[in-house]
C-alpha atoms as one frame of an Amber mdcrd trajectory, in Angstrom:
protein
  -2.115  25.724  20.489  -0.309  25.515  17.138  -1.280  22.943  14.531   1.646
  20.534  14.002   0.344  17.795  11.688  -2.361  17.182   9.080  -3.751  13.675
   8.568  -4.751  13.023   4.939  -7.465  10.395   4.419  -8.857   9.544   0.972
 -12.070   7.540   1.131 -14.334   5.774  -1.331 -17.506   3.924  -0.220 -16.145
   2.678   3.096 -18.394   4.492   5.523 -18.199   1.865   8.288 -14.416   1.718
   8.121 -14.141   5.517   7.952 -16.195   5.918  11.122 -14.015   3.411  12.975
 -10.827   5.137  11.827 -12.043   8.617  12.826 -13.089   7.334  16.248  -9.555
   6.021  16.747  -8.066   9.371  15.724 -10.262  10.967  18.357  -8.536   8.777
  20.981  -4.961   9.833  20.159  -2.680  10.691  23.060  -1.706  13.814  21.105
  -3.773  16.882  21.916  -6.656  17.238  19.440  -5.689  20.892  19.033  -2.364
  19.875  17.481  -3.714  18.045  14.450  -6.390  18.212  11.799  -7.929  15.426
   9.702  -8.425  16.207   6.015 -10.857  13.718   4.478 -11.340  13.588   0.708
 -14.556  11.806  -0.306 -13.690  10.559  -3.783 -17.080  10.149  -5.477 -18.739
   8.243  -2.626 -22.273   6.906  -3.072 -22.768   5.115   0.280 -23.764   7.998
   2.537 -20.223   9.140   3.304 -20.858  12.716   2.146 -23.794  13.482   4.479
 -22.001  11.688   7.319 -18.992  13.972   6.924 -21.230  17.028   6.756 -22.913
  16.020  10.031 -19.700  15.574  12.015 -19.380  17.689  15.117 -17.114  17.451
  18.109 -13.600  18.132  19.307 -11.859  16.228  16.468 -11.019  18.745  13.750
 -12.234  17.105  10.540 -12.191  19.102   7.330 -14.068  17.227   4.610 -13.925
  17.798   0.863 -16.069  16.120  -1.762 -15.035  15.496  -5.354 -16.043  13.295
  -8.264 -14.304   9.938  -8.409 -10.735  10.478  -9.627  -8.812   7.798  -7.754
  -6.627   7.750  -4.629  -3.735   9.719  -6.145  -5.992  12.629  -7.041  -7.715
  12.446  -3.650  -4.395  12.604  -1.819  -3.248  15.499  -3.994  -6.406  17.350
  -2.994  -5.562  16.625   0.625  -2.037  17.962   0.164  -3.447  21.165  -1.339
  -5.944  21.658   1.498  -3.656  20.733   4.425  -2.695  23.541   6.791   0.392
  21.900   8.328   3.696  21.146   6.624   3.953  17.695   8.196   1.492  15.297
   6.569   0.485  11.847   7.771  -1.230   9.624   5.212  -3.747   7.150   6.597
  -6.115   4.845   4.742  -9.771   4.687   5.724  -9.539   0.962   6.589  -6.593
   1.438   8.964  -7.212   1.963  12.689  -4.339   3.863  14.323  -3.025   2.969
  17.768  -3.446   5.659  20.429   0.195   6.784  20.089   0.163   6.627  16.267
   0.553  10.353  15.628   2.919  10.854  18.555   5.234   8.215  17.112   5.245
   9.808  13.668   6.018  13.185  15.245   8.725  11.725  17.462  10.499  10.225
  14.457  10.410  13.523  12.554  11.568  15.588  15.540  14.826  17.385  14.782
  15.201  15.723  11.382  14.595  16.980   7.870  14.456  15.198   4.562  12.887
  11.986   5.836   9.738  10.008   5.105   8.448   7.820   7.930   6.763   4.480
   7.314   4.736   2.690   9.990   3.469  -0.899   9.925   0.048  -2.009   8.714
  -0.657  -4.744  11.240  -3.291  -7.477  11.303  -6.028  -6.733  13.868  -6.668
  -9.472  16.403 -10.456  -9.039  16.369 -11.021  -9.512  12.641 -11.230 -12.612
  10.419  -9.442 -12.002   7.149 -10.171 -13.778   3.887  -7.468 -16.154   2.641
  -6.015 -13.666   0.168  -6.129 -10.712   2.548  -4.475 -12.882   5.220  -1.728
 -13.754   2.720  -1.167 -10.092   1.879  -0.954  -9.175   5.565   1.496 -12.018
   6.199   3.739 -10.747   3.401   3.594  -7.208   4.794   4.417  -8.321   8.299
   7.337 -10.371   6.981   8.747  -7.146   5.548   8.118  -5.257   8.774   9.900
  -7.902  10.829  12.929  -7.720   8.525  12.927  -3.910   8.764  12.604  -3.917
  12.554  15.456  -6.431  12.886  17.692  -4.404  10.593  17.859  -7.097   7.910
  16.420  -4.638   5.385  16.821  -0.922   4.973  13.530   0.844   4.187  13.251
   2.164   0.644  10.648   3.705  -1.631   9.179   0.235  -2.076   7.923   0.354
   1.532   6.388   3.809   1.124   2.798   2.643   1.554   0.550   5.621   2.199
  -1.833   3.572   4.302   0.565   4.593   7.086   3.299   7.081   6.205   4.361
  10.669   6.829   6.434  13.260   4.988   6.756  17.030   4.766   4.223  18.764
   2.522   6.984  20.919   1.057   8.846  17.817  -0.132   5.727  16.449  -1.832
   5.113  19.746  -3.598   8.758  19.787  -4.656   8.356  16.505  -6.570   4.902
  17.324  -7.950   2.762  15.191  -5.631   1.158  11.916  -6.656   1.018  10.971
 -10.333  -2.719  10.776 -11.020  -2.225   8.469 -13.998  -1.724   5.618 -11.524
  -4.555   4.135  -9.498  -2.352   1.419  -8.003   1.189   1.666  -6.620   0.956
   5.451  -6.922   2.560   5.754  -3.491   5.597   3.636  -4.402   6.036   5.605
  -7.633   5.985   8.799  -5.585   8.493   7.223  -3.220  10.962   6.752  -6.054
  10.731  10.427  -6.967  11.234  11.414  -3.334  14.285   9.158  -3.162  15.744
  10.855  -6.241  15.553  14.149  -4.324  17.490  12.643  -1.444  14.631  11.823
   0.926  15.591   9.127   3.448  13.008   6.474   4.392  12.735   5.609   8.081
  10.737   2.723   9.551   9.099   3.182  12.962   7.555  -0.103  14.143   5.777
   1.732  16.970   3.740   3.948  14.611   1.158   1.189  14.436  -1.922   1.046
  12.269  -4.249  -1.981  12.216  -5.354  -2.864   8.720  -8.958  -4.091   8.419
  -8.374  -5.374   4.895 -11.483  -6.331   2.964 -10.277  -6.470  -0.627 -12.226
  -8.750  -2.979 -10.492 -11.730  -4.555 -10.854 -10.209  -8.022  -9.335  -6.952
  -6.807  -6.454  -8.841  -5.196  -5.741 -10.674  -8.455  -5.918  -7.478 -10.482
  -3.523  -5.734  -8.111  -0.895  -8.446  -8.584  -0.926  -7.889 -12.346  -1.023
  -4.106 -12.084   1.890  -4.081  -9.626   3.889  -6.142 -12.112   3.117  -3.721
 -14.936   3.878  -0.677 -12.831   7.110  -2.095 -11.443   8.268  -2.799 -14.992
   7.577   0.840 -15.871   9.231   2.180 -12.727  12.258  -0.071 -13.051  12.812
   0.644 -16.740  12.529   4.391 -16.362  16.220   5.061 -16.961  17.368   3.059
 -13.955  18.904  -0.257 -14.957  19.799  -1.066 -11.376  16.174  -1.141 -10.333
  15.250  -3.335 -13.293  18.021  -5.682 -12.208  16.338  -5.793  -8.803  13.270
  -7.403 -10.388  15.460 -10.104 -11.905  17.276 -10.679  -8.641  14.000 -10.952
  -6.756  12.717 -13.521  -9.229  15.903 -15.553  -8.778  15.247 -15.488  -5.034
  11.698 -16.832  -5.295  10.902 -20.383  -4.214  11.931 -22.870  -6.887   8.341
 -24.058  -7.296   7.155 -20.488  -7.903   9.944 -19.942 -10.423   8.941 -23.113
 -12.264   5.280 -22.106 -12.184   6.031 -18.701 -13.654   8.377 -20.050 -16.319
   5.823 -22.647 -17.369   2.789 -20.364 -17.531   4.021 -16.998 -18.777   2.261
 -15.967 -22.014   0.288 -19.228 -22.032  -3.185 -17.950 -21.138  -5.098 -21.253
 -21.159  -2.566 -23.014 -18.981  -2.330 -19.969 -16.751  -6.108 -19.842 -16.279
  -6.238 -23.549 -15.420  -3.403 -23.320 -12.925  -4.851 -20.129 -11.415  -8.229
 -21.793 -10.885  -6.580 -24.779  -9.182  -4.470 -22.580  -6.909  -7.467 -20.380
  -6.055  -9.561 -23.365  -5.004  -6.708 -24.881  -3.040  -6.033 -21.662  -1.147
  -9.665 -21.187  -0.118 -10.045 -24.826   0.948  -6.843 -24.796   3.002  -7.872
 -21.523   4.661 -11.280 -22.950   5.573  -9.645 -26.028   7.110  -7.172 -23.971
   9.075  -4.228 -25.076   6.932  -2.701 -21.613   6.706   0.647 -22.806   5.410
  -0.963 -24.550   2.455  -3.218 -21.581   1.744  -0.313 -19.156   1.740   1.790
 -21.396  -0.503  -1.017 -21.565  -3.076  -1.602 -17.816  -2.942   2.113 -17.114
  -3.266   2.157 -19.142  -6.465  -0.908 -17.348  -7.766   0.411 -13.885  -6.899
   3.794 -14.592  -8.472   2.147 -15.855 -11.638  -0.037 -12.750 -11.987   2.738
 -10.348 -10.987   5.332 -11.630 -13.442   2.756 -11.914 -16.211   2.115  -8.220
 -15.613   5.848  -7.547 -15.919   6.009  -9.509 -19.174   2.948  -7.788 -20.595
   4.669  -4.454 -20.068   8.135  -5.317 -21.394   7.065  -7.310 -24.452   6.783
 -10.955 -23.467   8.393 -13.932 -21.774  11.396 -14.148 -24.088  12.703 -10.793
 -22.994  12.000 -11.440 -19.330  13.678 -14.840 -19.299  16.557 -13.761 -21.519
  17.596 -10.558 -19.766
């Protein structure tokens, strides 16, 4: 039976999650002979390497070990090693539904020049931290808007925790940019869009995201996303930079005021961040999800737009443009 799809999985010190994800791939309703799983162990130190070497069974797993270079480099290695032209990207902390691969294949059937995005859903059997719950809520808000046709999917939804695209198209644009360790998938999405790739959302290509990001990592990501978006949006495309401004204008008035008051004022920003952090955790512990999410939204917006300002040269330019 011919191989029709390669699943690319970068992994770094998430052995428990990796096992759970591979078990789910072994339960796909697609014949195991039709797909391979290419796992790139990116400098793991938690026993992942010997675990991968010991794997045996009907699921075709091809494992490759490299020194730690980041997710972009790991995915590029997966692209190079894949034996099918259709690639599905899956994160090691995402558990695919049984029809996950079938749905990606169904969407690609008879179509060329598309990239398919599936949702990263919140699992019902897992208690998320306050900040991870906020991030999942924001993702699912996007997915609802996409499914209802209120939004059209773009490169900004090209999250490679659950996405698929032809290998030939990735090679054509040069793969992932290994300079980026965050938002490298969205940056790649912009380059695919420039080559005419159409983004398609399939809400039935479900993956359940067992998010376990630390609070410090979550905070850092907000700032890094702001910096990277400023770079992406200023890279010769004024329209995309205008999108950042329009999005800020659409933020809740309290978040706008918070950002305006704290940008480039580190002491005030640290004080406000500490207050919002404490409030979010307390509200989450008391079951006050609305309050927790409001506090985290303020905190994320503050860190994100500070990242934008750090990249473009300060608050005056951001507020004046």
